Short mmCIF file of C-alpha atoms and ligand atoms in Angstrom, two decimals:
data_model
loop_
_atom_site.label_atom_id
_atom_site.label_comp_id
_atom_site.label_asym_id
_atom_site.label_seq_id
_atom_site.Cartn_x
_atom_site.Cartn_y
_atom_site.Cartn_z
CA MET A 214 133.64 184.25 75.74
CA ASN A 215 132.96 180.79 76.81
CA LEU A 216 129.53 179.49 77.86
CA THR A 217 129.54 180.05 81.65
CA GLU A 218 130.82 183.73 80.79
CA LYS A 219 127.87 184.80 78.26
CA ILE A 220 125.52 183.27 80.94
CA VAL A 221 126.76 185.33 83.66
CA LYS A 222 126.97 188.33 81.10
CA LEU A 223 123.84 188.11 79.86
CA LYS A 224 122.33 187.28 83.23
CA LYS A 225 122.80 190.76 84.27
CA GLU A 226 121.36 192.44 81.25
CA LYS A 227 118.71 190.82 81.76
CA LYS A 228 118.06 191.19 85.64
CA ALA A 229 117.79 187.41 85.37
CA LEU A 230 118.51 185.20 88.70
CA ILE A 231 118.90 181.35 88.18
CA LEU A 232 117.82 179.17 90.58
CA ALA A 233 119.15 175.79 90.98
CA HIS A 234 117.51 172.32 92.51
CA ASN A 235 120.35 170.43 94.62
CA TYR A 236 119.90 167.56 92.05
CA GLN A 237 121.30 169.52 89.22
CA ARG A 238 124.59 169.18 87.25
CA PRO A 239 127.61 170.48 89.00
CA GLU A 240 128.32 173.27 86.00
CA ILE A 241 124.49 174.61 86.77
CA GLN A 242 124.95 174.82 90.28
CA ASP A 243 128.33 176.38 90.31
CA ILE A 244 126.21 179.35 87.76
CA ALA A 245 123.57 179.76 89.90
CA ASP A 246 122.94 182.42 92.21
CA TYR A 247 120.89 180.03 94.34
CA VAL A 248 120.90 176.10 95.32
CA GLY A 249 118.50 174.64 97.51
CA ASP A 250 115.80 171.90 97.74
CA SER A 251 112.22 173.11 96.30
CA ILE A 252 111.46 174.61 99.63
CA GLU A 253 114.55 176.74 100.09
CA LEU A 254 113.77 177.72 96.16
CA SER A 255 110.45 178.52 96.46
CA ARG A 256 111.37 180.57 99.57
CA ARG A 257 114.30 182.51 97.88
CA ALA A 258 111.39 182.99 95.18
CA MET A 259 108.87 184.34 97.35
CA GLN A 260 111.59 186.62 98.67
CA GLU A 261 112.99 187.99 95.35
CA LYS A 262 112.38 191.67 94.69
CA ASP A 263 115.24 192.83 92.26
CA SER A 264 115.18 190.01 89.33
CA GLU A 265 112.37 190.47 86.46
CA ILE A 266 113.15 187.05 85.21
CA LEU A 267 113.49 183.85 87.63
CA ILE A 268 115.03 181.00 85.68
CA PHE A 269 114.18 177.68 87.34
CA ALA A 270 117.17 174.99 86.37
CA ALA A 271 114.76 172.22 88.34
CA VAL A 272 111.80 170.70 86.83
CA ASP A 273 108.34 171.50 85.82
CA PHE A 274 106.50 171.56 89.16
CA MET A 275 109.38 173.86 90.96
CA ALA A 276 108.82 176.34 87.90
CA GLU A 277 104.96 176.13 87.91
CA SER A 278 105.67 177.05 91.61
CA ALA A 279 107.75 179.64 91.48
CA ALA A 280 105.19 181.28 88.54
CA ILE A 281 101.72 181.01 90.95
CA LEU A 282 103.86 182.83 93.95
CA ASN A 283 105.50 185.49 91.44
CA PRO A 284 102.73 186.37 89.28
CA GLU A 285 104.35 189.44 87.91
CA LYS A 286 107.77 187.76 86.70
CA LYS A 287 108.66 185.81 84.30
CA VAL A 288 109.63 182.40 84.86
CA LEU A 289 111.63 180.14 82.42
CA LEU A 290 112.33 176.75 82.73
CA PRO A 291 115.37 175.61 80.46
CA SER A 292 114.47 172.25 78.66
CA LEU A 293 110.12 171.97 78.71
CA GLY A 294 111.04 167.99 78.90
CA ALA A 295 112.05 168.21 82.25
CA ARG A 296 109.34 167.18 83.81
CA CYS A 297 109.06 164.97 87.38
CA PRO A 298 107.11 161.22 86.73
CA MET A 299 106.09 161.48 90.09
CA ALA A 300 104.27 164.79 89.86
CA GLN A 301 102.27 163.77 86.96
CA MET A 302 100.83 160.39 89.09
CA LEU A 303 97.98 162.23 90.65
CA THR A 304 95.39 163.72 88.47
CA VAL A 305 92.25 165.96 90.03
CA ASP A 306 89.95 163.11 89.58
CA GLU A 307 92.05 160.81 92.12
CA ILE A 308 91.93 163.03 94.06
CA LYS A 309 88.00 163.56 93.66
CA ARG A 310 87.62 160.13 93.90
CA ALA A 311 89.25 160.10 97.50
CA LYS A 312 87.60 162.51 98.50
CA THR A 313 84.37 160.75 98.06
CA HIS A 314 85.83 158.01 100.77
CA TYR A 315 87.06 160.67 103.00
CA PRO A 316 84.62 163.74 102.60
CA ALA A 317 86.10 164.81 106.01
CA ALA A 318 89.56 164.56 105.27
CA PRO A 319 91.95 167.43 104.39
CA VAL A 320 94.26 166.97 101.18
CA VAL A 321 98.05 167.72 102.08
CA LEU A 322 100.04 167.26 98.69
CA TYR A 323 103.62 167.93 98.21
CA VAL A 324 105.07 170.34 96.47
CA ASN A 325 106.21 167.34 93.86
CA THR A 326 102.42 167.89 92.20
CA LEU A 327 100.92 169.81 89.26
CA ALA A 328 99.12 173.01 89.46
CA THR A 329 96.00 171.64 88.66
CA SER A 330 96.30 169.27 91.70
CA LYS A 331 97.69 171.85 94.03
CA ALA A 332 94.30 173.58 93.03
CA TYR A 333 92.36 170.87 94.66
CA CYS A 334 94.72 170.98 98.31
CA ASP A 335 94.20 172.60 101.56
CA ILE A 336 98.05 172.95 102.06
CA CYS A 337 101.00 172.20 100.35
CA CYS A 338 104.51 170.51 101.61
CA THR A 339 107.77 169.67 101.14
CA SER A 340 109.83 167.01 101.95
CA ALA A 341 111.33 169.31 104.67
CA ASN A 342 108.27 170.42 106.48
CA ALA A 343 105.88 167.23 105.74
CA VAL A 344 105.93 166.57 109.35
CA GLU A 345 105.14 169.96 110.86
CA VAL A 346 102.40 170.05 108.35
CA VAL A 347 100.64 167.24 109.09
CA ASN A 348 100.58 168.64 112.73
CA SER A 349 99.48 171.28 112.29
CA LEU A 350 96.03 170.31 111.11
CA ASN A 351 93.09 169.24 113.28
CA ALA A 352 92.65 165.92 112.12
CA ASP A 353 93.92 162.40 112.82
CA THR A 354 92.86 161.04 109.03
CA ILE A 355 94.70 163.16 106.00
CA LEU A 356 94.77 162.54 102.27
CA PHE A 357 98.65 162.57 100.93
CA GLY A 358 99.75 162.42 98.14
CA PRO A 359 101.60 161.77 95.61
CA ASP A 360 105.06 159.64 97.35
CA ARG A 361 103.43 157.01 99.19
CA ASN A 362 106.91 156.22 100.65
CA LEU A 363 106.98 160.06 102.32
CA ALA A 364 103.09 159.28 103.66
CA GLU A 365 104.18 156.38 105.45
CA TYR A 366 107.55 158.47 106.72
CA VAL A 367 105.15 161.30 107.92
CA ALA A 368 102.38 158.70 109.33
CA GLU A 369 105.22 157.11 111.43
CA LYS A 370 106.66 160.56 112.34
CA THR A 371 103.07 161.84 113.24
CA GLY A 372 100.84 159.05 114.08
CA LYS A 373 98.05 160.10 112.04
CA THR A 374 95.88 157.87 109.62
CA LEU A 375 97.86 159.23 106.20
CA ILE A 376 95.52 158.16 102.97
CA PRO A 377 98.11 157.73 100.05
CA ILE A 378 96.74 159.15 97.00
CA PRO A 379 97.41 157.63 94.36
CA GLU A 380 97.58 154.22 96.25
CA TRP A 381 101.31 154.38 94.95
CA GLY A 382 102.76 157.40 93.73
CA PHE A 383 106.60 156.50 94.21
CA CYS A 384 109.85 159.07 92.77
CA PRO A 385 111.40 156.21 90.28
CA THR A 386 114.66 157.71 91.13
CA HIS A 387 114.24 157.10 95.19
CA LEU A 388 113.53 153.63 94.70
CA LEU A 389 116.41 152.73 93.17
CA PHE A 390 118.08 152.41 96.70
CA GLN A 391 118.24 149.07 98.53
CA PRO A 392 119.69 148.52 101.96
CA GLU A 393 122.30 145.52 100.71
CA ASP A 394 123.87 148.08 99.13
CA VAL A 395 124.01 150.01 102.51
CA THR A 396 125.05 146.87 104.26
CA LEU A 397 127.95 146.30 101.75
CA LEU A 398 129.34 149.63 102.06
CA LYS A 399 129.10 149.49 105.81
CA VAL A 400 131.84 146.66 105.36
CA GLU A 401 134.11 148.79 103.63
CA TYR A 402 133.50 152.12 105.72
CA PRO A 403 131.93 150.51 109.42
CA ASP A 404 131.89 153.83 111.09
CA ALA A 405 130.08 155.56 108.38
CA ALA A 406 126.58 157.57 108.68
CA VAL A 407 123.70 156.57 106.51
CA MET A 408 121.55 159.66 105.55
CA VAL A 409 118.01 158.52 103.46
CA HIS A 410 115.73 160.77 101.79
CA PRO A 411 111.79 160.03 102.90
CA GLU A 412 111.21 159.01 99.24
CA CYS A 413 113.29 156.21 99.68
CA SER A 414 111.72 152.92 100.97
CA ALA A 415 110.60 151.65 104.68
CA GLU A 416 113.45 149.49 104.47
CA MET A 417 116.34 152.09 103.33
CA ARG A 418 114.38 154.23 106.53
CA GLU A 419 115.83 151.28 109.08
CA VAL A 420 119.21 151.54 108.11
CA ALA A 421 119.19 155.56 108.46
CA ASP A 422 120.79 157.26 110.82
CA PHE A 423 119.52 160.08 109.86
CA VAL A 424 116.44 160.34 107.17
CA GLY A 425 115.58 163.98 105.77
CA SER A 426 115.14 166.64 102.74
CA THR A 427 118.19 167.33 101.22
CA SER A 428 118.32 170.70 102.70
CA LYS A 429 118.42 168.65 105.87
CA MET A 430 120.79 166.30 105.08
CA CYS A 431 123.24 169.14 104.12
CA ARG A 432 122.75 170.61 107.99
CA TYR A 433 122.78 167.12 109.23
CA ALA A 434 126.35 166.08 107.23
CA ASN A 435 127.82 169.99 108.54
CA GLU A 436 127.26 169.26 112.47
CA SER A 437 128.09 165.10 111.95
CA ASP A 438 131.41 164.09 113.38
CA ALA A 439 131.15 161.93 110.86
CA LYS A 440 134.16 161.51 108.34
CA ASN A 441 131.98 158.96 105.97
CA ILE A 442 128.75 159.80 105.42
CA ILE A 443 126.73 157.33 102.80
CA VAL A 444 124.07 159.32 101.04
CA ALA A 445 120.64 157.67 99.86
CA THR A 446 119.20 160.23 97.37
CA GLU A 447 119.83 161.96 93.99
CA GLU A 448 123.37 162.22 93.10
CA GLY A 449 123.30 165.65 92.51
CA ILE A 450 123.48 166.70 95.92
CA LEU A 451 127.09 165.28 96.30
CA HIS A 452 128.49 168.68 94.88
CA ARG A 453 126.88 170.64 97.24
CA LEU A 454 128.07 168.28 100.34
CA ARG A 455 131.09 168.01 98.77
CA LYS A 456 131.74 171.71 98.18
CA GLU A 457 130.44 172.57 101.76
CA ASN A 458 132.12 169.80 103.62
CA PRO A 459 135.53 169.53 101.61
CA GLU A 460 136.73 167.16 104.49
CA LYS A 461 134.43 164.94 104.72
CA HIS A 462 133.76 161.89 102.30
CA PHE A 463 130.26 161.39 100.89
CA ILE A 464 129.03 158.36 99.20
CA LEU A 465 126.30 157.42 97.13
CA ALA A 466 124.61 154.54 98.04
CA TYR A 467 123.85 153.50 94.81
CA GLN A 468 126.05 154.66 91.62
CA GLY A 469 122.64 154.77 88.99
CA ALA A 470 120.36 156.68 91.54
CA VAL A 471 120.22 159.78 89.07
CA CYS A 472 117.12 161.79 87.95
CA PRO A 473 117.29 161.81 84.25
CA ASN A 474 114.35 164.74 84.08
CA MET A 475 116.65 167.10 86.39
CA LYS A 476 119.64 166.31 84.10
CA LEU A 477 117.94 167.80 81.39
CA THR A 478 119.41 170.84 81.89
CA THR A 479 122.78 171.82 80.58
CA LEU A 480 124.63 175.01 80.31
CA GLU A 481 123.84 175.22 76.42
CA ARG A 482 120.12 174.94 77.54
CA LEU A 483 120.22 177.54 79.61
CA TYR A 484 122.01 179.99 77.56
CA SER A 485 119.18 179.64 74.96
CA SER A 486 116.77 179.86 77.15
CA LEU A 487 118.14 182.90 78.86
CA LYS A 488 118.43 184.81 75.48
CA ASP A 489 115.41 183.78 74.12
CA GLU A 490 113.68 183.81 76.90
CA LYS A 491 112.16 180.43 76.64
CA HIS A 492 110.11 178.59 78.24
CA VAL A 493 107.73 180.68 79.83
CA VAL A 494 105.93 179.14 82.21
CA LYS A 495 102.40 180.07 83.02
CA VAL A 496 99.65 179.22 85.54
CA PRO A 497 95.97 180.22 84.55
CA GLU A 498 95.15 182.79 87.16
CA THR A 499 91.97 180.60 88.43
CA ILE A 500 94.22 177.80 88.83
CA ALA A 501 96.84 179.53 90.20
CA LYS A 502 94.68 181.34 92.58
CA LYS A 503 93.76 177.99 94.80
CA ALA A 504 97.38 176.69 94.57
CA ARG A 505 98.97 179.71 95.89
CA THR A 506 96.51 179.89 98.78
CA ALA A 507 98.20 176.45 99.17
CA LEU A 508 101.61 177.26 98.85
CA GLU A 509 101.23 180.18 101.13
CA LYS A 510 99.78 178.45 103.71
CA MET A 511 102.76 175.88 103.60
CA SER A 512 104.76 179.07 103.96
CA GLN A 513 103.67 179.93 107.26
CA ILE A 514 104.63 176.43 109.37
CA LYS A 515 107.80 176.50 110.85
CA SER A 516 109.94 173.63 110.39
S1 SF4 B 847 114.29 162.85 91.59
FE1 SF4 B 847 112.23 161.96 91.79
S2 SF4 B 847 110.76 163.51 92.49
FE2 SF4 B 847 112.79 164.54 92.02
S3 SF4 B 847 112.49 165.36 89.61
FE3 SF4 B 847 113.56 163.24 90.07
S4 SF4 B 847 111.50 161.94 89.95
FE4 SF4 B 847 110.43 163.51 90.41
#
């Protein structure tokens, strides 16, 4: 029995569900029960009734969110080192400091934050619903963290003032994309459509035909007439895009756009995690209660 077969067998025996982020390795996406972006995964985790174990092939904050939303289930993160550097950039002290300057401003936090920070926000958002979440608030000035590029994009779309917390939060992987690379690719593929994630810079958004989260990129790619599509987000998404659109040609805008944290989940680690039921992700109920309210409020916003 090979490793994949062993995982499938064990998954059934233990009533486990494997949820994988779009940025995971192809072999992890292929073995997962569900592949999606953070909003799709959190919705799936909230709907889950039958499984006793949720195994998150993703990074720390996603597994934490699943644990917050499913306190009665065992949530496993296959690699303890799979931590999102952007989530680490926002501390509770930073939020409290910003609140002293803008006491009336609601706090909107991207799900790419740790549970301790989520407990201090009014509502969460993902890159797929950030515009709708900000529009739902009866306020013109909003504290938004931790991604500055996403804050700028949402400010453009909503016309509201978004104060980024921290001042320069960013995703190291999405910051690697440069518009010059797109210009060069357009020489080779002049008819190509360009899809850009909102965690990329403003300069990248300017060269985009479409700006959106990975779930929205998948929808755009399915519906677009373009045969060639340049993609500016983490390279793992190409596996899903190619599977769903075998007749189209997807080109990564920068070959080095790999999130090392997402790639820490391997088949070996997934198997060992399932076998030994490690590493269990738990959030203390005092923090989870407040963070759950912010996540549940987000889930009520239509996007
Ligand atoms: S791609 Fe960026 S935001 Fe996503 S997990 Fe990696 S570092 Fe964090």
